[in-house]
PDB file of C-alpha atoms and ligand atoms in Angstrom:
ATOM      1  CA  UNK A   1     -73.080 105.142  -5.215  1.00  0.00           C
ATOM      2  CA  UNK A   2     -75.626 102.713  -5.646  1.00  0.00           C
ATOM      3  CA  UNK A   3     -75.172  98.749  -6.424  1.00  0.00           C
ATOM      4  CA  UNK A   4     -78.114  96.405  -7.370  1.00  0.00           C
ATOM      5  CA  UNK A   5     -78.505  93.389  -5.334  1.00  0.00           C
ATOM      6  CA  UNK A   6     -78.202  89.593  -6.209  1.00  0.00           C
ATOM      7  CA  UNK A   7     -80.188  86.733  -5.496  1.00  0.00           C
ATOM      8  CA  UNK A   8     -78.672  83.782  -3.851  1.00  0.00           C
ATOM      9  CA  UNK A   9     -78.814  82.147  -7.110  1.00  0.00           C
ATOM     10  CA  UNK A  10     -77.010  84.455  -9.279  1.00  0.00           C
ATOM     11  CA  UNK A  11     -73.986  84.774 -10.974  1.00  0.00           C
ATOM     12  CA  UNK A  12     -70.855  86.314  -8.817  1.00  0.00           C
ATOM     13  CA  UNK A  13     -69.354  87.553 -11.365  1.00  0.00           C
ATOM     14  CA  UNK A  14     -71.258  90.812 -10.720  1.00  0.00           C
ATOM     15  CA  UNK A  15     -70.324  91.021  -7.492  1.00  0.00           C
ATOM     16  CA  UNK A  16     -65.961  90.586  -8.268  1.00  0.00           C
ATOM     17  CA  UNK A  17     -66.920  93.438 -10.720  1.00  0.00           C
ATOM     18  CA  UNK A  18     -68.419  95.665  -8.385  1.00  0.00           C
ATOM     19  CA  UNK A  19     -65.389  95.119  -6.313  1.00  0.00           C
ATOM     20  CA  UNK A  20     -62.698  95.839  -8.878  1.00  0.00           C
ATOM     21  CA  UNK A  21     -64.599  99.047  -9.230  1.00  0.00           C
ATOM     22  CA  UNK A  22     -64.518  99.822  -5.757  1.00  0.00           C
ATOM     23  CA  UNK A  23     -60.802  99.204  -5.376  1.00  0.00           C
ATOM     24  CA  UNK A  24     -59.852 100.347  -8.470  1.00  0.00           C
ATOM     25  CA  UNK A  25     -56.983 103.438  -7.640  1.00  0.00           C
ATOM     26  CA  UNK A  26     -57.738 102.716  -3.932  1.00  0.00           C
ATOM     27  CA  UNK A  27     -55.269 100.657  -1.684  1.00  0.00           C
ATOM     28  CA  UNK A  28     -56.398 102.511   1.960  1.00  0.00           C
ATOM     29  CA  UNK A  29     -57.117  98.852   3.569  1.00  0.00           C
ATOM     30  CA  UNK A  30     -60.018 100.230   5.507  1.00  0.00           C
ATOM     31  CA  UNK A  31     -62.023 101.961   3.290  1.00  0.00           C
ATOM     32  CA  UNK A  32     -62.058  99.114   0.942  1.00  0.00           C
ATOM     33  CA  UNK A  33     -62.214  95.948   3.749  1.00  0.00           C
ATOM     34  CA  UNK A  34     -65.445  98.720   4.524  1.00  0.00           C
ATOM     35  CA  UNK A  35     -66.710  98.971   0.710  1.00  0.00           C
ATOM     36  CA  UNK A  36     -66.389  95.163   0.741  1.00  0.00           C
ATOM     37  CA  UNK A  37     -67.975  94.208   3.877  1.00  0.00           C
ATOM     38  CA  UNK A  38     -70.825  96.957   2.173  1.00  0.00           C
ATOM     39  CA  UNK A  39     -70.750  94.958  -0.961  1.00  0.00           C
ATOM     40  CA  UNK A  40     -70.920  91.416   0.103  1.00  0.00           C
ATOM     41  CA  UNK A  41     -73.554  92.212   3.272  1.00  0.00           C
ATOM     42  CA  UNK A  42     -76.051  94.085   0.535  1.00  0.00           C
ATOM     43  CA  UNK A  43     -75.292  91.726  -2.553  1.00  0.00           C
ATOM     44  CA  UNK A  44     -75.829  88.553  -1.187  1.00  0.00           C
ATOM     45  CA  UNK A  45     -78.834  87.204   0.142  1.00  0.00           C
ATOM     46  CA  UNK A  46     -79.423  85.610   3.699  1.00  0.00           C
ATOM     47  CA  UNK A  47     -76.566  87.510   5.525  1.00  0.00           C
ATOM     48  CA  UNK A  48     -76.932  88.596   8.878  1.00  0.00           C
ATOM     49  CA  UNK A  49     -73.063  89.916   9.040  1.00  0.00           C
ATOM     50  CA  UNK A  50     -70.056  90.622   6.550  1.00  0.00           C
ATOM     51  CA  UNK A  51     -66.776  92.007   7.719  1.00  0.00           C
ATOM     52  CA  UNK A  52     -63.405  91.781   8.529  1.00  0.00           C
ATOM     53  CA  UNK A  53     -61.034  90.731  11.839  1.00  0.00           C
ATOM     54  CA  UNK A  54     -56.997  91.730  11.738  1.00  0.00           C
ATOM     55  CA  UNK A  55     -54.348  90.418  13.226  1.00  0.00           C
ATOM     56  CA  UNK A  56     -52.989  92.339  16.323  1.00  0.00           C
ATOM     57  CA  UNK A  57     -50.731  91.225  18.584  1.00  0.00           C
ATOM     58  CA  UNK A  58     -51.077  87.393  17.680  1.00  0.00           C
ATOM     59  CA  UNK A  59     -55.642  87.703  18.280  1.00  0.00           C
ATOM     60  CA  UNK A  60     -58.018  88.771  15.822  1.00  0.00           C
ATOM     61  CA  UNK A  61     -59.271  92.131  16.340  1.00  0.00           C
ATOM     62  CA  UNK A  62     -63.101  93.629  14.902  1.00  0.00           C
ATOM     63  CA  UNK A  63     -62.647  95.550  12.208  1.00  0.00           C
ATOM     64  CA  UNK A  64     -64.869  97.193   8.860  1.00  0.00           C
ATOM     65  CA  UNK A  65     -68.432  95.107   9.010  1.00  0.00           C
ATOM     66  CA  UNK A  66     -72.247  95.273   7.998  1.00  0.00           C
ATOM     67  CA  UNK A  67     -74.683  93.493  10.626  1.00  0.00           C
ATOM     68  CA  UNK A  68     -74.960  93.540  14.388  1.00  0.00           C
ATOM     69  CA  UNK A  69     -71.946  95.011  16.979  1.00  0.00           C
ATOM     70  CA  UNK A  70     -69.598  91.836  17.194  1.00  0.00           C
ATOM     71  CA  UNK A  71     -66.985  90.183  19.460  1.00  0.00           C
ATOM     72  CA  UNK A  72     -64.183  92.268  19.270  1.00  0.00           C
ATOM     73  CA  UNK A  73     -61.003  90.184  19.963  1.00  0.00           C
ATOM     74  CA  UNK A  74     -61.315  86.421  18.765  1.00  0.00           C
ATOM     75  CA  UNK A  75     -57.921  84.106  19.912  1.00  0.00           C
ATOM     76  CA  UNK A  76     -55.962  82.450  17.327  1.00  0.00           C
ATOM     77  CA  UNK A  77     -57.598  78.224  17.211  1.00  0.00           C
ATOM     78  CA  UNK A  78     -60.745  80.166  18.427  1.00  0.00           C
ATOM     79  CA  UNK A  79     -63.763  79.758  16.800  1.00  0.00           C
ATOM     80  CA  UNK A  80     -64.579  79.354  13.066  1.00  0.00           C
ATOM     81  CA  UNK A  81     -62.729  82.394  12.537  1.00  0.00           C
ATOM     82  CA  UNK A  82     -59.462  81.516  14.914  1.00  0.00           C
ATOM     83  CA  UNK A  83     -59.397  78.169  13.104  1.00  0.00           C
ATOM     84  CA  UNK A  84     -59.403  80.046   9.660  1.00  0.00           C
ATOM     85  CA  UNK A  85     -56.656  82.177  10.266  1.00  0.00           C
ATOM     86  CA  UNK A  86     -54.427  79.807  12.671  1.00  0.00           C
ATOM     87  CA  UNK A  87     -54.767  77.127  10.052  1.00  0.00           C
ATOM     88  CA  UNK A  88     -54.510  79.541   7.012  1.00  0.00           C
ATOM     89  CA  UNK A  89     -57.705  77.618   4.889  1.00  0.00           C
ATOM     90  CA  UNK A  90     -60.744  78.807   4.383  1.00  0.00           C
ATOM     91  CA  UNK A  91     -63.618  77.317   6.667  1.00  0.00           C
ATOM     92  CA  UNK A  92     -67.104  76.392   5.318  1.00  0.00           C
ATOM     93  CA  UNK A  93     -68.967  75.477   8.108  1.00  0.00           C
ATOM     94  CA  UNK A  94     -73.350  74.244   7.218  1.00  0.00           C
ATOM     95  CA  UNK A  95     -74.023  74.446  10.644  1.00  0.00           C
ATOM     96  CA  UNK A  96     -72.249  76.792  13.656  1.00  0.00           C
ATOM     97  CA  UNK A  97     -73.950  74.571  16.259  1.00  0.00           C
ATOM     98  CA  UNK A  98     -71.956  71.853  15.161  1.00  0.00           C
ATOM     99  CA  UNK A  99     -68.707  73.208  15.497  1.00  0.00           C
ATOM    100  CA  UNK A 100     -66.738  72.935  18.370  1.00  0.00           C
ATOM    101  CA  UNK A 101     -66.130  76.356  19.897  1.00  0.00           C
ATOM    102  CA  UNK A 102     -67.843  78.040  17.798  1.00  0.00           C
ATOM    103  CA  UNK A 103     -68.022  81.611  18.576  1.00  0.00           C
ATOM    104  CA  UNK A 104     -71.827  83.135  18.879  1.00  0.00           C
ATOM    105  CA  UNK A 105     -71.296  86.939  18.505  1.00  0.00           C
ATOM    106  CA  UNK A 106     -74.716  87.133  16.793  1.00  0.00           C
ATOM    107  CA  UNK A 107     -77.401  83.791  18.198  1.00  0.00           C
ATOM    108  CA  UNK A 108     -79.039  84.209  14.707  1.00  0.00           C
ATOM    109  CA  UNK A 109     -75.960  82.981  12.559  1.00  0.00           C
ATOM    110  CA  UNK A 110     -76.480  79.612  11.752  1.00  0.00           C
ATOM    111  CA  UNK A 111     -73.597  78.734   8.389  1.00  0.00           C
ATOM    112  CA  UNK A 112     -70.889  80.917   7.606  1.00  0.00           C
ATOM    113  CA  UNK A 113     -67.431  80.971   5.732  1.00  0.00           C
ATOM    114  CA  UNK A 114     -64.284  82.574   6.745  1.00  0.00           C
ATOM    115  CA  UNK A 115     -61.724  83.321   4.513  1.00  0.00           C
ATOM    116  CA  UNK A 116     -58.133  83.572   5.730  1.00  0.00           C
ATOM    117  CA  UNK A 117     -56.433  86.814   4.363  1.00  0.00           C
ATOM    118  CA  UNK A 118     -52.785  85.621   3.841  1.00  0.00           C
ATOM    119  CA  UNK A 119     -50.162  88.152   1.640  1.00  0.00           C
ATOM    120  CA  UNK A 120     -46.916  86.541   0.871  1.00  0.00           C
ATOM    121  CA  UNK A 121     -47.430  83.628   3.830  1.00  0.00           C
ATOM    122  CA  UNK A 122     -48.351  86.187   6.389  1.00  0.00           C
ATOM    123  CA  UNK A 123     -51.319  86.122   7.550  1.00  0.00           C
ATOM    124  CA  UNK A 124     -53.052  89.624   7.940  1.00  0.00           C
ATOM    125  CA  UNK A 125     -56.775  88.928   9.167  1.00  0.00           C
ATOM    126  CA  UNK A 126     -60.141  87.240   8.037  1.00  0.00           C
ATOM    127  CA  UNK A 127     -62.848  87.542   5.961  1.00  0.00           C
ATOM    128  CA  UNK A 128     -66.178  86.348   8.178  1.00  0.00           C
ATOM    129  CA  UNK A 129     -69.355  86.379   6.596  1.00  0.00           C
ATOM    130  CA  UNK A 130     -72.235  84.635   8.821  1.00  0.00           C
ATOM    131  CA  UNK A 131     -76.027  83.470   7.812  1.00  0.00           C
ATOM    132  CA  UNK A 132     -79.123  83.041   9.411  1.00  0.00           C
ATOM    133  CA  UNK A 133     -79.940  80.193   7.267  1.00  0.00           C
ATOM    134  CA  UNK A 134     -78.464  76.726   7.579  1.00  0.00           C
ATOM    135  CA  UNK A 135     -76.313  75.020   4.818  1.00  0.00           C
ATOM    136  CA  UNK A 136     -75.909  78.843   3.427  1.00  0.00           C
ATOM    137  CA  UNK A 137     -73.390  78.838   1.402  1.00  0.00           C
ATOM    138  CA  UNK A 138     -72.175  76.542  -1.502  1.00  0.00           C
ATOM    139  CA  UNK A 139     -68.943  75.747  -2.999  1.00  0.00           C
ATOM    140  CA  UNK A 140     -69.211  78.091  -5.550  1.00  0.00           C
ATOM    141  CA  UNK A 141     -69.879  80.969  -2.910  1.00  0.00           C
ATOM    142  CA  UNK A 142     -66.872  80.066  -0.914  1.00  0.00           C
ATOM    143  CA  UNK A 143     -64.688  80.368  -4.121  1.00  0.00           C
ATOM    144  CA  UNK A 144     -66.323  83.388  -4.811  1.00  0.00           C
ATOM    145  CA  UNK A 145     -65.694  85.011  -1.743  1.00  0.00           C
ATOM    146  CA  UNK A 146     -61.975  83.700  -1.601  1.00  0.00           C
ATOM    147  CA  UNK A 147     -62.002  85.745  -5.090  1.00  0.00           C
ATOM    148  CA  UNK A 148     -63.300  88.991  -3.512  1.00  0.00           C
ATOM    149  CA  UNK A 149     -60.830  88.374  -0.382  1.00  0.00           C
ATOM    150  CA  UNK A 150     -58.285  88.175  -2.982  1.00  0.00           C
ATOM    151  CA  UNK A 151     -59.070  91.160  -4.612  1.00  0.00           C
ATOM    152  CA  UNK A 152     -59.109  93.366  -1.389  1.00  0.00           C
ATOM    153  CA  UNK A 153     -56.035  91.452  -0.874  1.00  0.00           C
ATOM    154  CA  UNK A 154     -53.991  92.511  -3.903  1.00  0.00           C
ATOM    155  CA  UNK A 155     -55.828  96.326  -3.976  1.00  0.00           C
ATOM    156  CA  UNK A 156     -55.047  96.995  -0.553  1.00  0.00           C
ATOM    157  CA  UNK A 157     -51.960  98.451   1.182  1.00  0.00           C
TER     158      UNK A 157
HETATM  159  N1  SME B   1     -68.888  83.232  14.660  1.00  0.00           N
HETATM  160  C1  SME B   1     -67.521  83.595  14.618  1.00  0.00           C
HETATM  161  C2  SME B   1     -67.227  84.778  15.471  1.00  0.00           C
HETATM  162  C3  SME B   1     -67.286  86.062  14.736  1.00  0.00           C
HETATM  163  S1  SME B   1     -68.847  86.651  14.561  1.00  0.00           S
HETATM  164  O1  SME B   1     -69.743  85.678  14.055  1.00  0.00           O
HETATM  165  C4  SME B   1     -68.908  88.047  13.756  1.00  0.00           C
HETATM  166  C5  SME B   1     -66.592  82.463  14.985  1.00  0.00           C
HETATM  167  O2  SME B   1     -66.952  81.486  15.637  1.00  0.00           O
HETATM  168  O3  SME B   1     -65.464  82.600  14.609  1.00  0.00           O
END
């Protein structure tokens, strides 16, 4: 299966199809938290890692990705991605370095976004996708990627 790529500039609306496609008559939560984390490292530019922590015993554990071998267990309040999920809102953060505990799995990420993924007020896991570049990702990327969090969200079992 093959899926073009987009440039940082281009319209997401390819990429929520793509998904929808990849989820469609599919709800193992794996295979498509892997698909995505396929679909969002390859179809956006600047990305050094896409993927996907659950919630396990009250921590974030690694799971589906693209990019390098990560932290595997992240504490709740921890990090960009323990403040995500223990405050259920999404985190859009320009610049890692600047923010306070940040968690450097990979010394090249320099902005990223992580999306809480919350069914029904229960919070399941995150959606983490880090950049090399600074000031990465705009507005309209962070609603796009709440959209494709939401779609995993509402495919997946
Ligand atoms: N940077 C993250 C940790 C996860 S890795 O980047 C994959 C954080 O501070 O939450």
């Amino acid at each position: 299966m093959s899926f073009a790529s987009v440039e940082a500039t281009s319209d997401y609306s390819l990429l929520i199809q793509q998904a929808q496609a990849l989820f469609h008559g599919e709800q193992d939560a794996i295979a498509n938290a892997a698909n995505l984390s396929s679909l969002i490292y390859h179809g956006m530019a600047d990305l050094n890692w896409a993927g996907f922590y659950f919630l396990k015993d009250g921590e974030l554990v690694l799971g589906p990705f693209h990019g390098q071998p990560a932290c595997v267990r992240i504490p709740l309040g921890k990090g960009v991605c323990g403040t995500a999920a223990a405050t259920k809102t999404t985190q859009r953060i320009d610049d890692v370095d600047q923010f306070p505990g940040h968690i450097a799995c990979d010394a090249a990420s320099r902005s990223e976004v992580v999306v809480p993924l919350v069914r029904d007020g229960e919070l399941l896991g995150v959606l983490d996708i880090d950049s090399p570049k600074l000031q990465r990702f705009t507005v309209a990327e962070q609603e796009a990627l709440e959209q494709l969090a939401h779609l995993w969200l509402a495919a997946s079992q």
